[in-house]
PDB file of C-alpha atoms in Angstrom:
ATOM      1  CA  ASP A 242     -76.757 135.107  -9.246  1.00  0.00           C
ATOM      2  CA  THR A 243     -74.595 133.230  -6.193  1.00  0.00           C
ATOM      3  CA  GLY A 244     -76.078 135.415  -3.634  1.00  0.00           C
ATOM      4  CA  VAL A 245     -74.334 137.173  -0.802  1.00  0.00           C
ATOM      5  CA  SER A 246     -71.059 135.304   0.596  1.00  0.00           C
ATOM      6  CA  GLN A 247     -69.050 135.706   3.437  1.00  0.00           C
ATOM      7  CA  ASP A 248     -65.194 134.466   4.905  1.00  0.00           C
ATOM      8  CA  PRO A 249     -64.552 132.768   6.372  1.00  0.00           C
ATOM      9  CA  ARG A 250     -67.920 131.089   7.806  1.00  0.00           C
ATOM     10  CA  HIS A 251     -66.144 130.504  11.140  1.00  0.00           C
ATOM     11  CA  LYS A 252     -63.212 131.930  13.010  1.00  0.00           C
ATOM     12  CA  ILE A 253     -62.021 131.119  16.098  1.00  0.00           C
ATOM     13  CA  THR A 254     -59.270 133.370  17.698  1.00  0.00           C
ATOM     14  CA  LYS A 255     -57.466 134.621  20.767  1.00  0.00           C
ATOM     15  CA  ARG A 256     -58.282 137.231  23.085  1.00  0.00           C
ATOM     16  CA  GLY A 257     -56.463 140.343  21.870  1.00  0.00           C
ATOM     17  CA  GLN A 258     -55.497 139.386  18.069  1.00  0.00           C
ATOM     18  CA  ASN A 259     -56.962 141.015  14.901  1.00  0.00           C
ATOM     19  CA  VAL A 260     -59.407 139.488  12.868  1.00  0.00           C
ATOM     20  CA  THR A 261     -60.761 140.398   9.421  1.00  0.00           C
ATOM     21  CA  PHE A 262     -63.905 139.006   7.855  1.00  0.00           C
ATOM     22  CA  ARG A 263     -64.684 139.506   3.811  1.00  0.00           C
ATOM     23  CA  CYS A 264     -68.343 139.833   2.299  1.00  0.00           C
ATOM     24  CA  ASP A 265     -69.402 139.525  -1.351  1.00  0.00           C
ATOM     25  CA  PRO A 266     -72.594 141.177  -2.190  1.00  0.00           C
ATOM     26  CA  ILE A 267     -74.701 140.530  -4.969  1.00  0.00           C
ATOM     27  CA  SER A 268     -73.008 142.024  -7.837  1.00  0.00           C
ATOM     28  CA  GLU A 269     -75.700 144.809  -8.737  1.00  0.00           C
ATOM     29  CA  HIS A 270     -76.620 146.146  -5.452  1.00  0.00           C
ATOM     30  CA  ASN A 271     -74.830 149.308  -4.522  1.00  0.00           C
ATOM     31  CA  ARG A 272     -76.214 149.009  -0.747  1.00  0.00           C
ATOM     32  CA  LEU A 273     -74.393 146.583   1.712  1.00  0.00           C
ATOM     33  CA  TYR A 274     -74.740 145.964   5.469  1.00  0.00           C
ATOM     34  CA  TRP A 275     -73.205 144.423   8.108  1.00  0.00           C
ATOM     35  CA  TYR A 276     -75.321 142.959  11.657  1.00  0.00           C
ATOM     36  CA  ARG A 277     -74.061 141.211  14.231  1.00  0.00           C
ATOM     37  CA  GLN A 278     -76.192 138.616  16.140  1.00  0.00           C
ATOM     38  CA  THR A 279     -75.320 137.471  19.486  1.00  0.00           C
ATOM     39  CA  LEU A 280     -76.862 134.220  21.043  1.00  0.00           C
ATOM     40  CA  GLY A 281     -80.303 134.063  21.519  1.00  0.00           C
ATOM     41  CA  GLN A 282     -80.641 137.704  19.656  1.00  0.00           C
ATOM     42  CA  GLY A 283     -81.941 139.342  16.688  1.00  0.00           C
ATOM     43  CA  PRO A 284     -79.390 141.137  14.190  1.00  0.00           C
ATOM     44  CA  GLU A 285     -78.403 144.349  15.277  1.00  0.00           C
ATOM     45  CA  PHE A 286     -77.255 147.247  12.907  1.00  0.00           C
ATOM     46  CA  LEU A 287     -73.499 148.367  12.961  1.00  0.00           C
ATOM     47  CA  THR A 288     -72.870 149.802   9.565  1.00  0.00           C
ATOM     48  CA  TYR A 289     -73.816 150.516   5.954  1.00  0.00           C
ATOM     49  CA  PHE A 290     -72.734 151.449   2.752  1.00  0.00           C
ATOM     50  CA  GLN A 291     -73.827 152.735  -0.411  1.00  0.00           C
ATOM     51  CA  ASN A 292     -70.724 152.507  -3.034  1.00  0.00           C
ATOM     52  CA  GLU A 293     -67.506 152.931  -1.069  1.00  0.00           C
ATOM     53  CA  ALA A 294     -69.434 155.782   0.895  1.00  0.00           C
ATOM     54  CA  GLN A 295     -69.805 154.478   4.516  1.00  0.00           C
ATOM     55  CA  LEU A 296     -73.268 156.290   5.231  1.00  0.00           C
ATOM     56  CA  GLU A 297     -73.831 155.284   8.757  1.00  0.00           C
ATOM     57  CA  LYS A 298     -72.454 153.990  11.895  1.00  0.00           C
ATOM     58  CA  SER A 299     -74.246 152.134  14.874  1.00  0.00           C
ATOM     59  CA  ARG A 300     -72.868 152.835  18.569  1.00  0.00           C
ATOM     60  CA  LEU A 301     -72.534 149.448  18.849  1.00  0.00           C
ATOM     61  CA  LEU A 302     -69.496 149.870  16.241  1.00  0.00           C
ATOM     62  CA  SER A 303     -66.725 150.696  18.731  1.00  0.00           C
ATOM     63  CA  ASP A 304     -63.025 151.910  18.124  1.00  0.00           C
ATOM     64  CA  ARG A 305     -61.719 149.121  17.875  1.00  0.00           C
ATOM     65  CA  PHE A 306     -64.194 147.897  14.764  1.00  0.00           C
ATOM     66  CA  SER A 307     -63.945 149.455  11.214  1.00  0.00           C
ATOM     67  CA  ALA A 308     -65.457 148.359   7.792  1.00  0.00           C
ATOM     68  CA  GLU A 309     -64.711 149.052   4.448  1.00  0.00           C
ATOM     69  CA  ARG A 310     -65.595 148.902   0.759  1.00  0.00           C
ATOM     70  CA  PRO A 311     -62.918 150.394  -1.289  1.00  0.00           C
ATOM     71  CA  LYS A 312     -64.057 150.165  -5.063  1.00  0.00           C
ATOM     72  CA  GLY A 313     -68.314 149.759  -3.955  1.00  0.00           C
ATOM     73  CA  SER A 314     -67.876 145.680  -4.812  1.00  0.00           C
ATOM     74  CA  PHE A 315     -66.668 144.022  -1.780  1.00  0.00           C
ATOM     75  CA  SER A 316     -66.431 145.028   1.935  1.00  0.00           C
ATOM     76  CA  THR A 317     -64.105 143.821   4.905  1.00  0.00           C
ATOM     77  CA  LEU A 318     -65.064 144.022   8.611  1.00  0.00           C
ATOM     78  CA  GLU A 319     -61.773 144.269  10.948  1.00  0.00           C
ATOM     79  CA  ILE A 320     -62.105 143.349  14.607  1.00  0.00           C
ATOM     80  CA  GLN A 321     -58.666 145.100  16.412  1.00  0.00           C
ATOM     81  CA  ARG A 322     -57.819 143.676  19.871  1.00  0.00           C
ATOM     82  CA  THR A 323     -60.474 141.071  20.065  1.00  0.00           C
ATOM     83  CA  GLU A 324     -62.242 140.769  23.288  1.00  0.00           C
ATOM     84  CA  GLN A 325     -65.015 137.764  24.489  1.00  0.00           C
ATOM     85  CA  GLY A 326     -67.662 139.886  24.451  1.00  0.00           C
ATOM     86  CA  ASP A 327     -66.939 140.304  20.130  1.00  0.00           C
ATOM     87  CA  SER A 328     -68.002 136.366  19.677  1.00  0.00           C
ATOM     88  CA  ALA A 329     -70.639 136.547  17.563  1.00  0.00           C
ATOM     89  CA  MET A 330     -72.130 135.868  14.532  1.00  0.00           C
ATOM     90  CA  TYR A 331     -71.507 138.743  11.946  1.00  0.00           C
ATOM     91  CA  LEU A 332     -74.080 139.051   9.101  1.00  0.00           C
ATOM     92  CA  CYS A 333     -73.268 140.498   5.630  1.00  0.00           C
ATOM     93  CA  ALA A 334     -76.950 141.745   3.580  1.00  0.00           C
ATOM     94  CA  SER A 335     -77.175 143.626   0.264  1.00  0.00           C
ATOM     95  CA  SER A 336     -79.493 145.311  -1.515  1.00  0.00           C
ATOM     96  CA  LEU A 337     -80.435 148.029  -4.248  1.00  0.00           C
ATOM     97  CA  ALA A 338     -81.054 151.644  -3.313  1.00  0.00           C
ATOM     98  CA  SER A 339     -83.756 153.152  -4.465  1.00  0.00           C
ATOM     99  CA  GLY A 340     -86.802 155.019  -4.223  1.00  0.00           C
ATOM    100  CA  ARG A 341     -88.775 152.185  -2.472  1.00  0.00           C
ATOM    101  CA  MET A 342     -87.658 150.162   0.223  1.00  0.00           C
ATOM    102  CA  ASN A 343     -85.803 147.249  -1.405  1.00  0.00           C
ATOM    103  CA  GLU A 344     -85.101 143.404   0.118  1.00  0.00           C
ATOM    104  CA  GLN A 345     -81.921 142.793   1.954  1.00  0.00           C
ATOM    105  CA  PHE A 346     -80.477 139.642   1.110  1.00  0.00           C
ATOM    106  CA  PHE A 347     -78.216 137.966   3.521  1.00  0.00           C
ATOM    107  CA  GLY A 348     -75.070 135.843   3.566  1.00  0.00           C
ATOM    108  CA  PRO A 349     -74.480 133.081   5.629  1.00  0.00           C
ATOM    109  CA  GLY A 350     -72.623 135.151   8.086  1.00  0.00           C
ATOM    110  CA  THR A 351     -68.889 134.840   9.628  1.00  0.00           C
ATOM    111  CA  ARG A 352     -69.395 132.817  13.378  1.00  0.00           C
ATOM    112  CA  LEU A 353     -66.637 134.441  15.573  1.00  0.00           C
ATOM    113  CA  THR A 354     -65.509 132.949  18.882  1.00  0.00           C
ATOM    114  CA  VAL A 355     -62.935 134.626  20.726  1.00  0.00           C
ATOM    115  CA  LEU A 356     -61.285 132.813  23.633  1.00  0.00           C
TER     116      LEU A 356
ATOM    117  CA  ALA B 205     -85.644 155.447  16.548  1.00  0.00           C
ATOM    118  CA  GLN B 206     -87.756 152.006  15.976  1.00  0.00           C
ATOM    119  CA  SER B 207     -88.136 148.930  18.799  1.00  0.00           C
ATOM    120  CA  VAL B 208     -89.475 145.865  17.829  1.00  0.00           C
ATOM    121  CA  THR B 209     -91.257 143.087  20.473  1.00  0.00           C
ATOM    122  CA  GLN B 210     -91.651 139.724  19.789  1.00  0.00           C
ATOM    123  CA  LEU B 211     -93.265 138.071  23.009  1.00  0.00           C
ATOM    124  CA  ASP B 212     -92.757 134.650  22.284  1.00  0.00           C
ATOM    125  CA  SER B 213     -89.336 133.448  22.262  1.00  0.00           C
ATOM    126  CA  GLN B 214     -90.451 129.440  21.641  1.00  0.00           C
ATOM    127  CA  VAL B 215     -93.797 128.277  20.583  1.00  0.00           C
ATOM    128  CA  PRO B 216     -94.023 124.364  19.860  1.00  0.00           C
ATOM    129  CA  VAL B 217     -96.929 123.253  17.776  1.00  0.00           C
ATOM    130  CA  PHE B 218     -97.926 120.352  16.192  1.00  0.00           C
ATOM    131  CA  GLU B 219     -97.368 119.690  12.486  1.00  0.00           C
ATOM    132  CA  GLU B 220    -100.363 120.372  10.375  1.00  0.00           C
ATOM    133  CA  ALA B 221    -101.939 123.152  13.086  1.00  0.00           C
ATOM    134  CA  PRO B 222    -102.536 126.797  12.704  1.00  0.00           C
ATOM    135  CA  VAL B 223     -99.561 129.048  14.236  1.00  0.00           C
ATOM    136  CA  GLU B 224     -99.239 132.219  14.903  1.00  0.00           C
ATOM    137  CA  LEU B 225     -96.304 134.082  15.614  1.00  0.00           C
ATOM    138  CA  ARG B 226     -96.635 137.815  17.454  1.00  0.00           C
ATOM    139  CA  CYS B 227     -94.948 141.222  16.362  1.00  0.00           C
ATOM    140  CA  ASN B 228     -95.326 144.817  17.723  1.00  0.00           C
ATOM    141  CA  TYR B 229     -93.247 147.888  16.933  1.00  0.00           C
ATOM    142  CA  SER B 230     -92.757 151.198  18.177  1.00  0.00           C
ATOM    143  CA  SER B 231     -91.895 154.060  15.687  1.00  0.00           C
ATOM    144  CA  SER B 232     -91.838 157.819  15.584  1.00  0.00           C
ATOM    145  CA  VAL B 233     -91.842 157.347  11.999  1.00  0.00           C
ATOM    146  CA  SER B 234     -94.145 155.574   9.198  1.00  0.00           C
ATOM    147  CA  VAL B 235     -92.114 151.959   8.774  1.00  0.00           C
ATOM    148  CA  TYR B 236     -91.990 148.956   6.424  1.00  0.00           C
ATOM    149  CA  LEU B 237     -91.818 145.655   8.265  1.00  0.00           C
ATOM    150  CA  PHE B 238     -90.655 142.469   7.452  1.00  0.00           C
ATOM    151  CA  TRP B 239     -90.438 138.856   8.330  1.00  0.00           C
ATOM    152  CA  TYR B 240     -87.166 136.808   8.344  1.00  0.00           C
ATOM    153  CA  VAL B 241     -86.592 133.010   8.947  1.00  0.00           C
ATOM    154  CA  GLN B 242     -83.310 131.755   9.717  1.00  0.00           C
ATOM    155  CA  TYR B 243     -82.402 128.036   9.576  1.00  0.00           C
ATOM    156  CA  PRO B 244     -79.963 126.614  11.976  1.00  0.00           C
ATOM    157  CA  ASN B 245     -76.301 127.682  10.485  1.00  0.00           C
ATOM    158  CA  GLN B 246     -77.821 129.299   7.807  1.00  0.00           C
ATOM    159  CA  GLY B 247     -78.097 133.324   6.738  1.00  0.00           C
ATOM    160  CA  LEU B 248     -81.676 135.419   7.188  1.00  0.00           C
ATOM    161  CA  GLN B 249     -84.515 134.700   4.032  1.00  0.00           C
ATOM    162  CA  LEU B 250     -87.182 137.001   3.577  1.00  0.00           C
ATOM    163  CA  LEU B 251     -90.384 135.268   4.013  1.00  0.00           C
ATOM    164  CA  LEU B 252     -92.389 138.817   3.172  1.00  0.00           C
ATOM    165  CA  LYS B 253     -92.553 142.164   3.569  1.00  0.00           C
ATOM    166  CA  TYR B 254     -95.378 144.881   3.926  1.00  0.00           C
ATOM    167  CA  LEU B 255     -94.754 147.984   2.001  1.00  0.00           C
ATOM    168  CA  SER B 256     -98.204 149.683   1.283  1.00  0.00           C
ATOM    169  CA  GLY B 257    -101.476 148.826   0.005  1.00  0.00           C
ATOM    170  CA  SER B 258    -103.380 145.794   1.460  1.00  0.00           C
ATOM    171  CA  THR B 259    -103.070 145.122   5.002  1.00  0.00           C
ATOM    172  CA  LEU B 260    -102.720 141.139   4.535  1.00  0.00           C
ATOM    173  CA  VAL B 261     -99.702 140.139   2.804  1.00  0.00           C
ATOM    174  CA  LYS B 262     -98.204 136.605   1.829  1.00  0.00           C
ATOM    175  CA  GLY B 263     -95.223 135.203   1.492  1.00  0.00           C
ATOM    176  CA  ILE B 264     -93.454 132.153   0.400  1.00  0.00           C
ATOM    177  CA  ASN B 265     -94.152 128.660   1.824  1.00  0.00           C
ATOM    178  CA  GLY B 266     -97.510 129.667   2.947  1.00  0.00           C
ATOM    179  CA  PHE B 267     -97.066 132.295   5.511  1.00  0.00           C
ATOM    180  CA  GLU B 268     -99.077 135.331   5.478  1.00  0.00           C
ATOM    181  CA  ALA B 269     -99.108 138.680   8.041  1.00  0.00           C
ATOM    182  CA  GLU B 270    -101.176 141.318   8.528  1.00  0.00           C
ATOM    183  CA  PHE B 271    -100.271 144.680   9.232  1.00  0.00           C
ATOM    184  CA  ASN B 272    -102.366 146.561  12.178  1.00  0.00           C
ATOM    185  CA  LYS B 273    -101.369 150.372  12.377  1.00  0.00           C
ATOM    186  CA  SER B 274    -103.875 151.087  15.281  1.00  0.00           C
ATOM    187  CA  GLN B 275    -102.457 147.772  17.641  1.00  0.00           C
ATOM    188  CA  THR B 276     -98.520 148.496  15.844  1.00  0.00           C
ATOM    189  CA  SER B 277     -98.537 144.829  14.997  1.00  0.00           C
ATOM    190  CA  PHE B 278     -97.746 142.472  12.362  1.00  0.00           C
ATOM    191  CA  HIS B 279     -98.833 138.910  13.262  1.00  0.00           C
ATOM    192  CA  LEU B 280     -97.046 136.100  11.197  1.00  0.00           C
ATOM    193  CA  ARG B 281     -99.709 132.986  10.154  1.00  0.00           C
ATOM    194  CA  LYS B 282     -99.490 130.070   8.919  1.00  0.00           C
ATOM    195  CA  PRO B 283    -102.696 127.806   8.566  1.00  0.00           C
ATOM    196  CA  SER B 284    -100.730 124.259   8.639  1.00  0.00           C
ATOM    197  CA  VAL B 285     -97.416 124.227   9.123  1.00  0.00           C
ATOM    198  CA  HIS B 286     -94.830 121.476   8.498  1.00  0.00           C
ATOM    199  CA  ILE B 287     -91.818 119.787  10.312  1.00  0.00           C
ATOM    200  CA  SER B 288     -89.421 121.279   7.618  1.00  0.00           C
ATOM    201  CA  ASP B 289     -90.910 124.858   9.231  1.00  0.00           C
ATOM    202  CA  THR B 290     -88.702 124.942  12.497  1.00  0.00           C
ATOM    203  CA  ALA B 291     -86.473 127.530  12.431  1.00  0.00           C
ATOM    204  CA  GLU B 292     -86.221 130.656  14.378  1.00  0.00           C
ATOM    205  CA  TYR B 293     -88.504 133.838  12.771  1.00  0.00           C
ATOM    206  CA  PHE B 294     -87.461 137.484  13.048  1.00  0.00           C
ATOM    207  CA  CYS B 295     -89.858 139.979  12.775  1.00  0.00           C
ATOM    208  CA  ALA B 296     -88.097 143.314  11.589  1.00  0.00           C
ATOM    209  CA  VAL B 297     -88.927 147.551  10.433  1.00  0.00           C
ATOM    210  CA  SER B 298     -87.153 150.001   8.913  1.00  0.00           C
ATOM    211  CA  GLU B 299     -87.760 153.667   8.328  1.00  0.00           C
ATOM    212  CA  ARG B 300     -89.877 154.826   5.391  1.00  0.00           C
ATOM    213  CA  THR B 301     -88.236 158.273   5.303  1.00  0.00           C
ATOM    214  CA  GLY B 302     -84.552 159.673   4.435  1.00  0.00           C
ATOM    215  CA  THR B 303     -81.681 157.203   3.010  1.00  0.00           C
ATOM    216  CA  ALA B 304     -81.413 155.034   6.286  1.00  0.00           C
ATOM    217  CA  SER B 305     -82.830 151.781   5.605  1.00  0.00           C
ATOM    218  CA  LYS B 306     -81.582 149.662   8.323  1.00  0.00           C
ATOM    219  CA  LEU B 307     -83.140 147.266  10.299  1.00  0.00           C
ATOM    220  CA  THR B 308     -84.277 146.716  13.620  1.00  0.00           C
ATOM    221  CA  PHE B 309     -85.255 143.543  14.455  1.00  0.00           C
ATOM    222  CA  GLY B 310     -86.803 141.642  17.148  1.00  0.00           C
ATOM    223  CA  THR B 311     -85.368 138.613  19.592  1.00  0.00           C
ATOM    224  CA  GLY B 312     -87.022 136.285  17.621  1.00  0.00           C
ATOM    225  CA  THR B 313     -89.283 133.685  17.590  1.00  0.00           C
ATOM    226  CA  ARG B 314     -88.279 129.975  18.010  1.00  0.00           C
ATOM    227  CA  LEU B 315     -91.153 127.622  16.140  1.00  0.00           C
ATOM    228  CA  GLN B 316     -90.822 123.949  17.020  1.00  0.00           C
ATOM    229  CA  VAL B 317     -92.886 121.872  15.093  1.00  0.00           C
ATOM    230  CA  THR B 318     -93.248 118.364  16.192  1.00  0.00           C
ATOM    231  CA  LEU B 319     -95.329 115.158  14.992  1.00  0.00           C
TER     232      LEU B 319
END
């Protein structure tokens, strides 16, 4: 079990550029979540997938944000036309779906800085 | 919708002293409750969770928490802290019902342990 991995760990970009982040969940986990954490705040839910289906999106996920999980394994989060307000830590988590609430395992995050 | 309040943004404490980190929540439905810890430049790690049963739950690293339904609280305690406990601690809730399992986090409490 290698845990949840995220790539890149850090990304610096200029305002207006597009960025894409990748998340590889724990292999047998069928649920995958994206959260955003800004400085001094707790993580905020963005979206989640069960297998390849995107089941819920937060209102925080503007039209500039899109997430995919094409084969129910890894996921990508793309931000188009980045703004300075997008600067944050983007966290990915995975879990098993079952009748009881299962623990979400978090990756180390991707820290985005928009200049 | 749920919300989580962590009233203390920072808690300074001497090593080997006891500590309590407070968490209150608000929800119109029954919830599961969690405490996560975040060390610098790392993702979140689950400390403990309350799903059902005994209201006193024990977690890793000597931490425990007590669920109080009437006060809608889930305070985290440790009888004797260590320097290595210095970190950010997040309380989180998730709905029990339906398929949604996203976490709603508080703003975090920075535990600073000194000699």
